[in-house]
Amino acid sequence: MNRGEPLVLVLGTADWDAAVATNQHRTVPALAQRHPMVFAEGTGTRRLRPGDARRVLRRLRPGGPAGARRPVPAGAEVVSPRLVPHHGPSTRALNARLLTGRLDRWVHHPGPRVLWSYTPHTYGLERLADATVYHLVDLLHENPGVPAGRLLAAERELARTAHLAIATSEPIGAHLRRQGFARVLVLPNVADVELFAAAAARRSAPREPVAVFAGTLAAHKVDLDLLVHLARRLDGGARLRLVGPRAAGATAHPAWRELLAAGAEVVGPLDPPELARELAAAAVGLVPYRLTPLTEGVSPLKTHEYLAAGLPVVSTPLPAVRALPGAVWTEAGAAPFTERVLGLLGAPAAERAERVLRCGRAAAGHDWASRGAQLRDLLDDLLDGPRAR
């Protein structure tokens, strides 16, 4: 490694082996095509909850995490910092020492150092970086259990030194500007379009009468009551399939038992090729998110996964989801949402076949191949600029 070669540190909010791949998991292989990477698994931004104990204990094992499921790309390394799972004044000095101790390779790298963070809790690492990027994919301070005041203060502090902030939606971009970030770029989420399009192209059997939701089943995000209404109206004539992990508390929600009683089929998390085949077999893709201050900033990458797999999309009216004639519908309220899904499921075969093609075309350009090239070029532009603002 020569002195001119940069080393990129990604501070994540999730484990590398998290069941659902998010923006941070996609950014690492995208940037690793050009630069060596270190991905530091995050302790998250919210207060520790009982369900987090297994993940924390996994971190404390000698040698760190084991049994990785998600492949680590060539040129990248995954490290697992053993931090106190609390971001506050009482733990700041200790966590700073623990974090830098696990990042010795990056801290002492002789060439340019880049910090690409998905958390504002950076513990001063930005002071060691030649370029700092804050990549915000959610309005983190709106998440349940997050000490909002502390997180917002950390963002304002980071805004003083960050060279670039990336937002995945316009509401997040507006938030970052209010927080004081001088340069904000809005890049909505994209998907692995080629994978889902290939699965759709390979499928020879007719699509099944299935409406599918793919994502984390979290009661604070997903409108479970809306899904109960939909499942009851399907009434065995079509199926509702929910694909993905269940967040803590989802099964305790009052609507969960009603959802199962109405016939909803709950599938565990699938790896990307399995998910692509699942979507290629379905007929309608769902984005049934609640409308809350948190989801105001959501840019659901599943929209592009559905479209690439040939699925028309029915979404609640999230700011980041725009209606697209013949491919994407936004419906407010359980009744209009359900009627739109039923209408799409019951459309004539020729109309459904034409819609598959239209949806596939709508996904074009919203892919990680294009986005990866864009992120690599952004990073190189930053490295050509001054070290500090």
PDB file of C-alpha atoms in Angstrom, residues 7-148:
ATOM      1  CA  LEU A   7      -8.164   4.013   3.478  1.00  0.00           C
ATOM      2  CA  VAL A   8     -11.916   4.386   3.982  1.00  0.00           C
ATOM      3  CA  LEU A   9     -13.544   3.738   7.353  1.00  0.00           C
ATOM      4  CA  VAL A  10     -17.299   3.169   7.347  1.00  0.00           C
ATOM      5  CA  LEU A  11     -18.951   3.568  10.749  1.00  0.00           C
ATOM      6  CA  GLY A  12     -22.154   1.543  10.567  1.00  0.00           C
ATOM      7  CA  THR A  13     -25.238   1.516  12.733  1.00  0.00           C
ATOM      8  CA  ALA A  14     -25.921  -2.157  12.002  1.00  0.00           C
ATOM      9  CA  ASP A  15     -24.011  -5.424  12.182  1.00  0.00           C
ATOM     10  CA  TRP A  16     -22.411  -6.606   8.971  1.00  0.00           C
ATOM     11  CA  ASP A  17     -24.546  -9.757   9.140  1.00  0.00           C
ATOM     12  CA  ALA A  18     -27.842  -7.946   9.767  1.00  0.00           C
ATOM     13  CA  ALA A  19     -30.740  -9.880   8.227  1.00  0.00           C
ATOM     14  CA  VAL A  20     -31.693  -7.057   5.858  1.00  0.00           C
ATOM     15  CA  ALA A  21     -29.022  -5.368   3.749  1.00  0.00           C
ATOM     16  CA  THR A  22     -29.199  -1.591   4.008  1.00  0.00           C
ATOM     17  CA  ASN A  23     -27.439   1.326   2.377  1.00  0.00           C
ATOM     18  CA  GLN A  24     -24.313   0.887   4.502  1.00  0.00           C
ATOM     19  CA  HIS A  25     -23.927  -2.764   3.456  1.00  0.00           C
ATOM     20  CA  ARG A  26     -24.124  -1.732  -0.208  1.00  0.00           C
ATOM     21  CA  THR A  27     -21.763   1.218   0.084  1.00  0.00           C
ATOM     22  CA  VAL A  28     -18.854  -0.902   1.312  1.00  0.00           C
ATOM     23  CA  PRO A  29     -18.550  -3.153  -1.769  1.00  0.00           C
ATOM     24  CA  ALA A  30     -19.266  -0.165  -4.021  1.00  0.00           C
ATOM     25  CA  LEU A  31     -16.360   1.852  -2.627  1.00  0.00           C
ATOM     26  CA  ALA A  32     -14.139  -1.241  -2.222  1.00  0.00           C
ATOM     27  CA  GLN A  33     -13.976  -1.533  -6.005  1.00  0.00           C
ATOM     28  CA  ARG A  34     -11.579   1.401  -5.919  1.00  0.00           C
ATOM     29  CA  HIS A  35     -10.277   1.828  -2.352  1.00  0.00           C
ATOM     30  CA  PRO A  36      -9.442  -0.406   0.634  1.00  0.00           C
ATOM     31  CA  MET A  37     -12.153  -0.335   3.291  1.00  0.00           C
ATOM     32  CA  VAL A  38     -12.755  -0.950   6.977  1.00  0.00           C
ATOM     33  CA  PHE A  39     -16.350  -1.459   8.117  1.00  0.00           C
ATOM     34  CA  ALA A  40     -16.890  -0.934  11.841  1.00  0.00           C
ATOM     35  CA  GLU A  41     -20.076  -2.599  13.014  1.00  0.00           C
ATOM     36  CA  GLY A  42     -22.228  -0.164  14.957  1.00  0.00           C
ATOM     37  CA  THR A  43     -23.759  -0.339  18.404  1.00  0.00           C
ATOM     38  CA  GLY A  44     -26.706   1.604  17.044  1.00  0.00           C
ATOM     39  CA  THR A  45     -28.107   4.936  18.170  1.00  0.00           C
ATOM     40  CA  ARG A  46     -30.909   3.963  20.550  1.00  0.00           C
ATOM     41  CA  ARG A  47     -30.863   2.865  24.157  1.00  0.00           C
ATOM     42  CA  LEU A  48     -30.018  -0.781  24.762  1.00  0.00           C
ATOM     43  CA  ARG A  49     -33.093  -3.019  24.911  1.00  0.00           C
ATOM     44  CA  PRO A  50     -33.428  -6.594  26.229  1.00  0.00           C
ATOM     45  CA  GLY A  51     -33.501  -7.998  22.691  1.00  0.00           C
ATOM     46  CA  ASP A  52     -30.062  -6.517  22.017  1.00  0.00           C
ATOM     47  CA  ALA A  53     -28.291  -8.670  24.611  1.00  0.00           C
ATOM     48  CA  ARG A  54     -27.353 -11.454  22.185  1.00  0.00           C
ATOM     49  CA  ARG A  55     -25.778  -9.020  19.735  1.00  0.00           C
ATOM     50  CA  VAL A  56     -23.770  -7.304  22.489  1.00  0.00           C
ATOM     51  CA  LEU A  57     -22.537 -10.637  23.897  1.00  0.00           C
ATOM     52  CA  ARG A  58     -21.523 -11.680  20.388  1.00  0.00           C
ATOM     53  CA  ARG A  59     -19.288  -8.622  20.251  1.00  0.00           C
ATOM     54  CA  LEU A  60     -17.639  -9.488  23.560  1.00  0.00           C
ATOM     55  CA  ARG A  61     -16.523 -12.975  22.536  1.00  0.00           C
ATOM     56  CA  PRO A  62     -12.741 -13.352  22.145  1.00  0.00           C
ATOM     57  CA  GLY A  63     -11.932 -12.784  18.499  1.00  0.00           C
ATOM     58  CA  GLY A  64     -15.119 -10.861  17.845  1.00  0.00           C
ATOM     59  CA  PRO A  65     -18.025 -12.007  15.658  1.00  0.00           C
ATOM     60  CA  ALA A  66     -17.985 -15.425  14.049  1.00  0.00           C
ATOM     61  CA  GLY A  67     -19.974 -17.319  11.467  1.00  0.00           C
ATOM     62  CA  ALA A  68     -20.439 -14.458   8.996  1.00  0.00           C
ATOM     63  CA  ARG A  69     -23.261 -14.948   6.518  1.00  0.00           C
ATOM     64  CA  ARG A  70     -22.821 -11.848   4.348  1.00  0.00           C
ATOM     65  CA  PRO A  71     -19.708 -12.084   2.148  1.00  0.00           C
ATOM     66  CA  VAL A  72     -17.028  -9.497   2.814  1.00  0.00           C
ATOM     67  CA  PRO A  73     -15.866  -7.996  -0.489  1.00  0.00           C
ATOM     68  CA  ALA A  74     -12.261  -8.119  -1.576  1.00  0.00           C
ATOM     69  CA  GLY A  75     -10.373  -5.138  -0.245  1.00  0.00           C
ATOM     70  CA  ALA A  76     -12.661  -4.735   2.783  1.00  0.00           C
ATOM     71  CA  GLU A  77     -12.290  -5.713   6.426  1.00  0.00           C
ATOM     72  CA  VAL A  78     -15.042  -5.945   9.059  1.00  0.00           C
ATOM     73  CA  VAL A  79     -14.196  -5.050  12.643  1.00  0.00           C
ATOM     74  CA  SER A  80     -16.446  -5.283  15.670  1.00  0.00           C
ATOM     75  CA  PRO A  81     -15.784  -2.513  18.222  1.00  0.00           C
ATOM     76  CA  ARG A  82     -16.541  -3.554  21.798  1.00  0.00           C
ATOM     77  CA  LEU A  83     -18.144  -0.340  22.974  1.00  0.00           C
ATOM     78  CA  VAL A  84     -20.337   0.436  25.929  1.00  0.00           C
ATOM     79  CA  PRO A  85     -23.817   0.430  24.281  1.00  0.00           C
ATOM     80  CA  HIS A  86     -24.570   3.957  25.450  1.00  0.00           C
ATOM     81  CA  HIS A  87     -23.679   7.265  23.773  1.00  0.00           C
ATOM     82  CA  GLY A  88     -23.395   9.929  26.443  1.00  0.00           C
ATOM     83  CA  PRO A  89     -20.998  12.074  28.473  1.00  0.00           C
ATOM     84  CA  SER A  90     -20.376   9.307  31.014  1.00  0.00           C
ATOM     85  CA  THR A  91     -19.127   6.860  28.355  1.00  0.00           C
ATOM     86  CA  ARG A  92     -17.632   9.215  25.777  1.00  0.00           C
ATOM     87  CA  ALA A  93     -13.978   8.991  26.850  1.00  0.00           C
ATOM     88  CA  LEU A  94     -14.090   5.215  27.337  1.00  0.00           C
ATOM     89  CA  ASN A  95     -15.857   4.544  24.046  1.00  0.00           C
ATOM     90  CA  ALA A  96     -13.438   6.825  22.205  1.00  0.00           C
ATOM     91  CA  ARG A  97     -10.505   4.746  23.512  1.00  0.00           C
ATOM     92  CA  LEU A  98     -12.240   1.444  22.760  1.00  0.00           C
ATOM     93  CA  LEU A  99     -13.173   2.532  19.244  1.00  0.00           C
ATOM     94  CA  THR A 100      -9.794   3.906  18.228  1.00  0.00           C
ATOM     95  CA  GLY A 101      -8.152   0.831  19.723  1.00  0.00           C
ATOM     96  CA  ARG A 102     -10.066  -1.395  17.297  1.00  0.00           C
ATOM     97  CA  LEU A 103      -9.284   0.893  14.361  1.00  0.00           C
ATOM     98  CA  ASP A 104      -5.509   0.899  14.666  1.00  0.00           C
ATOM     99  CA  ARG A 105      -5.056   0.166  10.968  1.00  0.00           C
ATOM    100  CA  TRP A 106      -7.081   3.234   9.965  1.00  0.00           C
ATOM    101  CA  VAL A 107      -5.792   5.547  12.720  1.00  0.00           C
ATOM    102  CA  HIS A 108      -2.161   4.902  11.764  1.00  0.00           C
ATOM    103  CA  HIS A 109      -2.666   4.646   8.012  1.00  0.00           C
ATOM    104  CA  PRO A 110       0.116   6.637   6.322  1.00  0.00           C
ATOM    105  CA  GLY A 111      -2.038   7.784   3.413  1.00  0.00           C
ATOM    106  CA  PRO A 112      -5.276   9.771   3.271  1.00  0.00           C
ATOM    107  CA  ARG A 113      -7.944   8.669   5.758  1.00  0.00           C
ATOM    108  CA  VAL A 114     -11.653   8.891   4.911  1.00  0.00           C
ATOM    109  CA  LEU A 115     -14.466   8.673   7.456  1.00  0.00           C
ATOM    110  CA  TRP A 116     -17.829   7.642   5.952  1.00  0.00           C
ATOM    111  CA  SER A 117     -20.267   7.531   8.852  1.00  0.00           C
ATOM    112  CA  TYR A 118     -23.877   6.408   9.202  1.00  0.00           C
ATOM    113  CA  THR A 119     -23.947   7.566  12.805  1.00  0.00           C
ATOM    114  CA  PRO A 120     -23.234  11.013  14.274  1.00  0.00           C
ATOM    115  CA  HIS A 121     -21.539   9.359  17.262  1.00  0.00           C
ATOM    116  CA  THR A 122     -18.057   9.422  15.737  1.00  0.00           C
ATOM    117  CA  TYR A 123     -16.043   9.969  18.951  1.00  0.00           C
ATOM    118  CA  GLY A 124     -13.708  12.481  17.343  1.00  0.00           C
ATOM    119  CA  LEU A 125     -12.566  10.269  14.465  1.00  0.00           C
ATOM    120  CA  GLU A 126     -13.426  13.102  12.066  1.00  0.00           C
ATOM    121  CA  ARG A 127     -10.420  14.987  13.489  1.00  0.00           C
ATOM    122  CA  LEU A 128      -8.158  12.275  12.066  1.00  0.00           C
ATOM    123  CA  ALA A 129      -9.847  12.175   8.653  1.00  0.00           C
ATOM    124  CA  ASP A 130      -8.800  13.937   5.478  1.00  0.00           C
ATOM    125  CA  ALA A 131     -12.406  13.751   4.300  1.00  0.00           C
ATOM    126  CA  THR A 132     -15.589  13.122   6.290  1.00  0.00           C
ATOM    127  CA  VAL A 133     -18.968  12.063   4.885  1.00  0.00           C
ATOM    128  CA  TYR A 134     -22.151  11.780   6.968  1.00  0.00           C
ATOM    129  CA  HIS A 135     -24.610   9.476   5.192  1.00  0.00           C
ATOM    130  CA  LEU A 136     -28.085   9.740   6.715  1.00  0.00           C
ATOM    131  CA  VAL A 137     -30.689   7.206   5.563  1.00  0.00           C
ATOM    132  CA  ASP A 138     -33.330   7.811   8.262  1.00  0.00           C
ATOM    133  CA  LEU A 139     -34.367  10.609  10.576  1.00  0.00           C
ATOM    134  CA  LEU A 140     -32.508   8.766  13.319  1.00  0.00           C
ATOM    135  CA  HIS A 141     -33.689  11.027  16.119  1.00  0.00           C
ATOM    136  CA  GLU A 142     -37.300   9.952  15.413  1.00  0.00           C
ATOM    137  CA  ASN A 143     -36.587   6.265  16.047  1.00  0.00           C
ATOM    138  CA  PRO A 144     -38.117   4.772  19.208  1.00  0.00           C
ATOM    139  CA  GLY A 145     -35.676   4.582  22.094  1.00  0.00           C
ATOM    140  CA  VAL A 146     -33.202   7.077  20.641  1.00  0.00           C
ATOM    141  CA  PRO A 147     -32.121   9.915  22.980  1.00  0.00           C
ATOM    142  CA  ALA A 148     -33.108  12.546  20.425  1.00  0.00           C
TER     143      ALA A 148
END
